Amino acid sequence: MSVQDDLAAVKRCLEDLVRTVGQLERSVAAERGAPAAPASGRAESLVTIPDAPYDSGLWTDTDDEGLGARDRHAP
């Protein structure tokens, strides 16, 4: 088998998996009496994030991840 054949087989398996998971999600939703998720996989409700800057008080006493505390230096 060539690399292209392997990639085509993986793609078919992945498409089959996505289709099967979609069917499973719809059947579970039907059993629970909930509306099924849209076929596109996107959430129906979106959250709008404002363009206004966050309150700087939210970041008081926080560390910069991977950089350590603001008042200390790396060894």
Short mmCIF file of N, CA, C and O in Angstrom, two decimals:
data_model
loop_
_atom_site.label_atom_id
_atom_site.label_comp_id
_atom_site.label_asym_id
_atom_site.label_seq_id
_atom_site.Cartn_x
_atom_site.Cartn_y
_atom_site.Cartn_z
N MET A 1 0.83 -1.19 0.00
CA MET A 1 0.00 0.00 0.00
C MET A 1 0.88 1.25 0.00
O MET A 1 1.86 1.32 0.72
N SER A 2 0.46 2.22 -0.77
CA SER A 2 1.21 3.47 -0.81
C SER A 2 0.70 4.41 0.28
O SER A 2 -0.32 4.17 0.92
N VAL A 3 1.42 5.48 0.46
CA VAL A 3 1.03 6.48 1.46
C VAL A 3 -0.32 7.07 1.09
O VAL A 3 -1.17 7.30 1.97
N GLN A 4 -0.56 7.30 -0.18
CA GLN A 4 -1.84 7.86 -0.62
C GLN A 4 -2.99 6.90 -0.30
O GLN A 4 -4.07 7.33 0.11
N ASP A 5 -2.76 5.60 -0.49
CA ASP A 5 -3.78 4.61 -0.16
C ASP A 5 -4.06 4.61 1.34
O ASP A 5 -5.21 4.52 1.77
N ASP A 6 -2.99 4.70 2.14
CA ASP A 6 -3.16 4.74 3.59
C ASP A 6 -3.94 5.98 4.01
O ASP A 6 -4.84 5.89 4.85
N LEU A 7 -3.60 7.12 3.42
CA LEU A 7 -4.31 8.36 3.75
C LEU A 7 -5.78 8.29 3.35
O LEU A 7 -6.66 8.75 4.08
N ALA A 8 -6.06 7.71 2.20
CA ALA A 8 -7.44 7.56 1.75
C ALA A 8 -8.22 6.65 2.70
O ALA A 8 -9.37 6.93 3.03
N ALA A 9 -7.59 5.57 3.15
CA ALA A 9 -8.24 4.66 4.08
C ALA A 9 -8.51 5.34 5.42
O ALA A 9 -9.58 5.19 6.01
N VAL A 10 -7.54 6.13 5.90
CA VAL A 10 -7.73 6.86 7.15
C VAL A 10 -8.85 7.87 7.00
O VAL A 10 -9.69 8.02 7.90
N LYS A 11 -8.90 8.56 5.87
CA LYS A 11 -9.95 9.55 5.64
C LYS A 11 -11.32 8.88 5.64
O LYS A 11 -12.27 9.40 6.23
N ARG A 12 -11.45 7.72 4.98
CA ARG A 12 -12.73 7.01 4.98
C ARG A 12 -13.12 6.58 6.39
O ARG A 12 -14.28 6.73 6.78
N CYS A 13 -12.16 6.10 7.15
CA CYS A 13 -12.46 5.69 8.53
C CYS A 13 -12.88 6.88 9.38
O CYS A 13 -13.81 6.78 10.19
N LEU A 14 -12.22 8.00 9.20
CA LEU A 14 -12.56 9.20 9.96
C LEU A 14 -13.95 9.70 9.60
O LEU A 14 -14.74 10.06 10.47
N GLU A 15 -14.27 9.71 8.32
CA GLU A 15 -15.61 10.13 7.89
C GLU A 15 -16.67 9.19 8.45
O GLU A 15 -17.74 9.64 8.88
N ASP A 16 -16.39 7.90 8.47
CA ASP A 16 -17.32 6.92 9.03
C ASP A 16 -17.50 7.16 10.53
O ASP A 16 -18.61 7.10 11.06
N LEU A 17 -16.40 7.47 11.22
CA LEU A 17 -16.47 7.75 12.66
C LEU A 17 -17.31 8.99 12.94
O LEU A 17 -18.16 8.99 13.82
N VAL A 18 -17.09 10.05 12.16
CA VAL A 18 -17.85 11.29 12.35
C VAL A 18 -19.33 11.02 12.11
O VAL A 18 -20.20 11.48 12.87
N ARG A 19 -19.66 10.27 11.06
CA ARG A 19 -21.05 9.94 10.77
C ARG A 19 -21.67 9.11 11.89
O ARG A 19 -22.79 9.38 12.34
N THR A 20 -20.94 8.13 12.40
CA THR A 20 -21.45 7.27 13.47
C THR A 20 -21.65 8.05 14.76
O THR A 20 -22.67 7.87 15.45
N VAL A 21 -20.72 8.92 15.10
CA VAL A 21 -20.86 9.74 16.32
C VAL A 21 -22.06 10.67 16.18
O VAL A 21 -22.82 10.85 17.13
N GLY A 22 -22.28 11.24 15.02
CA GLY A 22 -23.45 12.08 14.78
C GLY A 22 -24.74 11.32 14.98
O GLY A 22 -25.69 11.81 15.61
N GLN A 23 -24.79 10.09 14.46
CA GLN A 23 -25.99 9.26 14.64
C GLN A 23 -26.19 8.94 16.12
O GLN A 23 -27.32 8.96 16.62
N LEU A 24 -25.12 8.64 16.82
CA LEU A 24 -25.20 8.34 18.24
C LEU A 24 -25.70 9.54 19.03
O LEU A 24 -26.57 9.42 19.90
N GLU A 25 -25.17 10.73 18.72
CA GLU A 25 -25.62 11.95 19.40
C GLU A 25 -27.10 12.19 19.17
O GLU A 25 -27.84 12.55 20.09
N ARG A 26 -27.56 11.99 17.93
CA ARG A 26 -28.98 12.20 17.63
C ARG A 26 -29.85 11.19 18.36
O ARG A 26 -30.91 11.54 18.88
N SER A 27 -29.41 9.94 18.43
CA SER A 27 -30.23 8.93 19.11
C SER A 27 -30.28 9.17 20.62
O SER A 27 -31.32 9.00 21.24
N VAL A 28 -29.17 9.60 21.21
CA VAL A 28 -29.16 9.90 22.65
C VAL A 28 -30.06 11.10 22.93
O VAL A 28 -30.83 11.12 23.88
N ALA A 29 -29.98 12.13 22.07
CA ALA A 29 -30.83 13.31 22.24
C ALA A 29 -32.30 12.94 22.10
O ALA A 29 -33.14 13.44 22.85
N ALA A 30 -32.63 12.04 21.18
CA ALA A 30 -34.02 11.63 20.99
C ALA A 30 -34.52 10.86 22.21
O ALA A 30 -35.66 11.02 22.63
N GLU A 31 -33.67 10.02 22.80
CA GLU A 31 -34.06 9.27 23.99
C GLU A 31 -34.29 10.19 25.18
O GLU A 31 -35.16 9.94 26.01
N ARG A 32 -33.53 11.25 25.27
CA ARG A 32 -33.67 12.19 26.38
C ARG A 32 -34.78 13.20 26.11
O ARG A 32 -35.14 13.96 27.00
N GLY A 33 -35.28 13.24 24.90
CA GLY A 33 -36.32 14.20 24.56
C GLY A 33 -35.79 15.58 24.27
O GLY A 33 -36.52 16.55 24.20
N ALA A 34 -34.49 15.69 24.11
CA ALA A 34 -33.86 16.98 23.83
C ALA A 34 -33.75 17.15 22.32
O ALA A 34 -33.68 16.18 21.58
N PRO A 35 -33.73 18.40 21.85
CA PRO A 35 -33.52 18.60 20.41
C PRO A 35 -32.13 18.16 20.01
O PRO A 35 -31.17 18.30 20.78
N ALA A 36 -32.03 17.60 18.84
CA ALA A 36 -30.73 17.11 18.35
C ALA A 36 -29.83 18.28 18.00
O ALA A 36 -30.28 19.37 17.64
N ALA A 37 -28.53 18.06 18.11
CA ALA A 37 -27.55 19.08 17.76
C ALA A 37 -27.59 19.30 16.26
O ALA A 37 -27.89 18.39 15.49
N PRO A 38 -27.27 20.51 15.82
CA PRO A 38 -27.26 20.76 14.38
C PRO A 38 -26.22 19.89 13.68
O PRO A 38 -25.19 19.54 14.26
N ALA A 39 -26.47 19.56 12.44
CA ALA A 39 -25.57 18.68 11.69
C ALA A 39 -24.20 19.29 11.49
O ALA A 39 -23.23 18.59 11.30
N SER A 40 -24.11 20.62 11.53
CA SER A 40 -22.83 21.27 11.31
C SER A 40 -21.90 21.10 12.49
O SER A 40 -20.71 21.34 12.40
N GLY A 41 -22.43 20.71 13.65
CA GLY A 41 -21.60 20.52 14.83
C GLY A 41 -21.38 21.79 15.62
O GLY A 41 -20.70 21.80 16.62
N ARG A 42 -21.95 22.90 15.16
CA ARG A 42 -21.77 24.18 15.85
C ARG A 42 -22.83 24.34 16.93
O ARG A 42 -23.95 23.87 16.79
N ALA A 43 -22.45 25.01 17.97
CA ALA A 43 -23.41 25.31 19.03
C ALA A 43 -24.43 26.31 18.52
O ALA A 43 -24.11 27.21 17.74
N GLU A 44 -25.66 26.16 18.96
CA GLU A 44 -26.70 27.08 18.50
C GLU A 44 -26.59 28.44 19.16
O GLU A 44 -26.95 29.44 18.58
N SER A 45 -26.14 28.48 20.40
CA SER A 45 -26.04 29.76 21.09
C SER A 45 -24.59 30.23 21.09
O SER A 45 -23.68 29.48 21.37
N LEU A 46 -24.41 31.48 20.73
CA LEU A 46 -23.08 32.05 20.70
C LEU A 46 -22.97 33.11 21.79
O LEU A 46 -23.94 33.79 22.12
N VAL A 47 -21.79 33.25 22.34
CA VAL A 47 -21.54 34.25 23.36
C VAL A 47 -20.76 35.39 22.72
O VAL A 47 -19.73 35.17 22.09
N THR A 48 -21.28 36.60 22.87
CA THR A 48 -20.60 37.77 22.32
C THR A 48 -19.59 38.28 23.33
O THR A 48 -19.92 38.49 24.50
N ILE A 49 -18.36 38.46 22.90
CA ILE A 49 -17.31 38.98 23.76
C ILE A 49 -17.12 40.45 23.43
O ILE A 49 -16.84 40.79 22.28
N PRO A 50 -17.28 41.32 24.43
CA PRO A 50 -17.18 42.76 24.14
C PRO A 50 -15.75 43.17 23.79
O PRO A 50 -14.78 42.52 24.19
N ASP A 51 -15.64 44.26 23.04
CA ASP A 51 -14.34 44.80 22.66
C ASP A 51 -13.72 45.65 23.76
O ASP A 51 -12.53 45.97 23.70
N ALA A 52 -14.50 46.02 24.75
CA ALA A 52 -14.01 46.86 25.84
C ALA A 52 -12.94 46.10 26.64
O ALA A 52 -13.01 44.88 26.79
N PRO A 53 -11.91 46.79 27.11
CA PRO A 53 -10.86 46.12 27.89
C PRO A 53 -11.42 45.61 29.22
O PRO A 53 -12.36 46.17 29.77
N TYR A 54 -10.82 44.52 29.69
CA TYR A 54 -11.21 43.96 30.98
C TYR A 54 -10.76 44.87 32.11
O TYR A 54 -9.78 45.59 32.00
N ASP A 55 -11.46 44.79 33.22
CA ASP A 55 -11.09 45.52 34.43
C ASP A 55 -9.75 44.97 34.92
O ASP A 55 -9.59 43.77 35.12
N SER A 56 -8.75 45.83 35.09
CA SER A 56 -7.42 45.38 35.51
C SER A 56 -7.45 44.76 36.90
O SER A 56 -6.55 44.01 37.27
N GLY A 57 -8.49 45.05 37.69
CA GLY A 57 -8.61 44.44 39.01
C GLY A 57 -8.81 42.93 38.96
O GLY A 57 -8.56 42.22 39.94
N LEU A 58 -9.23 42.42 37.81
CA LEU A 58 -9.40 40.98 37.66
C LEU A 58 -8.06 40.25 37.74
O LEU A 58 -8.00 39.08 38.08
N TRP A 59 -6.98 40.95 37.40
CA TRP A 59 -5.68 40.30 37.31
C TRP A 59 -4.80 40.56 38.54
O TRP A 59 -3.63 40.18 38.55
N THR A 60 -5.34 41.17 39.58
CA THR A 60 -4.58 41.41 40.80
C THR A 60 -4.20 40.08 41.43
O THR A 60 -5.00 39.17 41.50
N ASP A 61 -2.96 39.98 41.90
CA ASP A 61 -2.44 38.77 42.57
C ASP A 61 -2.43 37.54 41.66
O ASP A 61 -2.61 36.42 42.12
N THR A 62 -2.24 37.71 40.38
CA THR A 62 -2.14 36.57 39.49
C THR A 62 -0.70 36.42 39.01
O THR A 62 0.07 37.37 39.00
N ASP A 63 -0.36 35.22 38.64
CA ASP A 63 0.97 34.95 38.08
C ASP A 63 0.83 34.83 36.57
O ASP A 63 -0.20 34.43 36.05
N ASP A 64 1.88 35.21 35.87
CA ASP A 64 1.91 34.99 34.43
C ASP A 64 2.31 33.54 34.21
O ASP A 64 3.41 33.13 34.61
N GLU A 65 1.43 32.78 33.59
CA GLU A 65 1.68 31.36 33.42
C GLU A 65 2.98 31.14 32.68
O GLU A 65 3.21 31.69 31.61
N GLY A 66 3.84 30.35 33.27
CA GLY A 66 5.12 30.04 32.65
C GLY A 66 6.19 31.08 32.94
O GLY A 66 7.36 30.84 32.70
N LEU A 67 5.81 32.25 33.46
CA LEU A 67 6.78 33.29 33.75
C LEU A 67 7.00 33.47 35.24
O LEU A 67 7.93 34.13 35.64
N GLY A 68 6.13 32.94 36.06
CA GLY A 68 6.26 33.06 37.50
C GLY A 68 5.61 34.32 38.03
O GLY A 68 4.92 35.03 37.31
N ALA A 69 5.84 34.57 39.28
CA ALA A 69 5.23 35.73 39.95
C ALA A 69 5.89 37.02 39.47
O ALA A 69 7.06 37.04 39.10
N ARG A 70 5.15 38.11 39.53
CA ARG A 70 5.65 39.39 39.03
C ARG A 70 6.79 39.94 39.86
O ARG A 70 7.66 40.62 39.35
N ASP A 71 6.79 39.69 41.16
CA ASP A 71 7.80 40.29 42.03
C ASP A 71 9.01 39.38 42.28
O ASP A 71 9.85 39.71 43.09
N ARG A 72 9.09 38.26 41.60
CA ARG A 72 10.23 37.34 41.77
C ARG A 72 10.95 37.15 40.46
O ARG A 72 10.38 37.32 39.39
N HIS A 73 12.22 36.77 40.54
CA HIS A 73 13.02 36.55 39.35
C HIS A 73 13.38 35.09 39.24
O HIS A 73 13.48 34.37 40.22
N ALA A 74 13.59 34.65 38.01
CA ALA A 74 14.01 33.27 37.78
C ALA A 74 15.43 33.06 38.31
O ALA A 74 16.22 34.01 38.30
N PRO A 75 15.73 31.87 38.77
CA PRO A 75 17.10 31.63 39.27
C PRO A 75 18.16 31.75 38.21
O PRO A 75 17.98 31.66 37.08
#
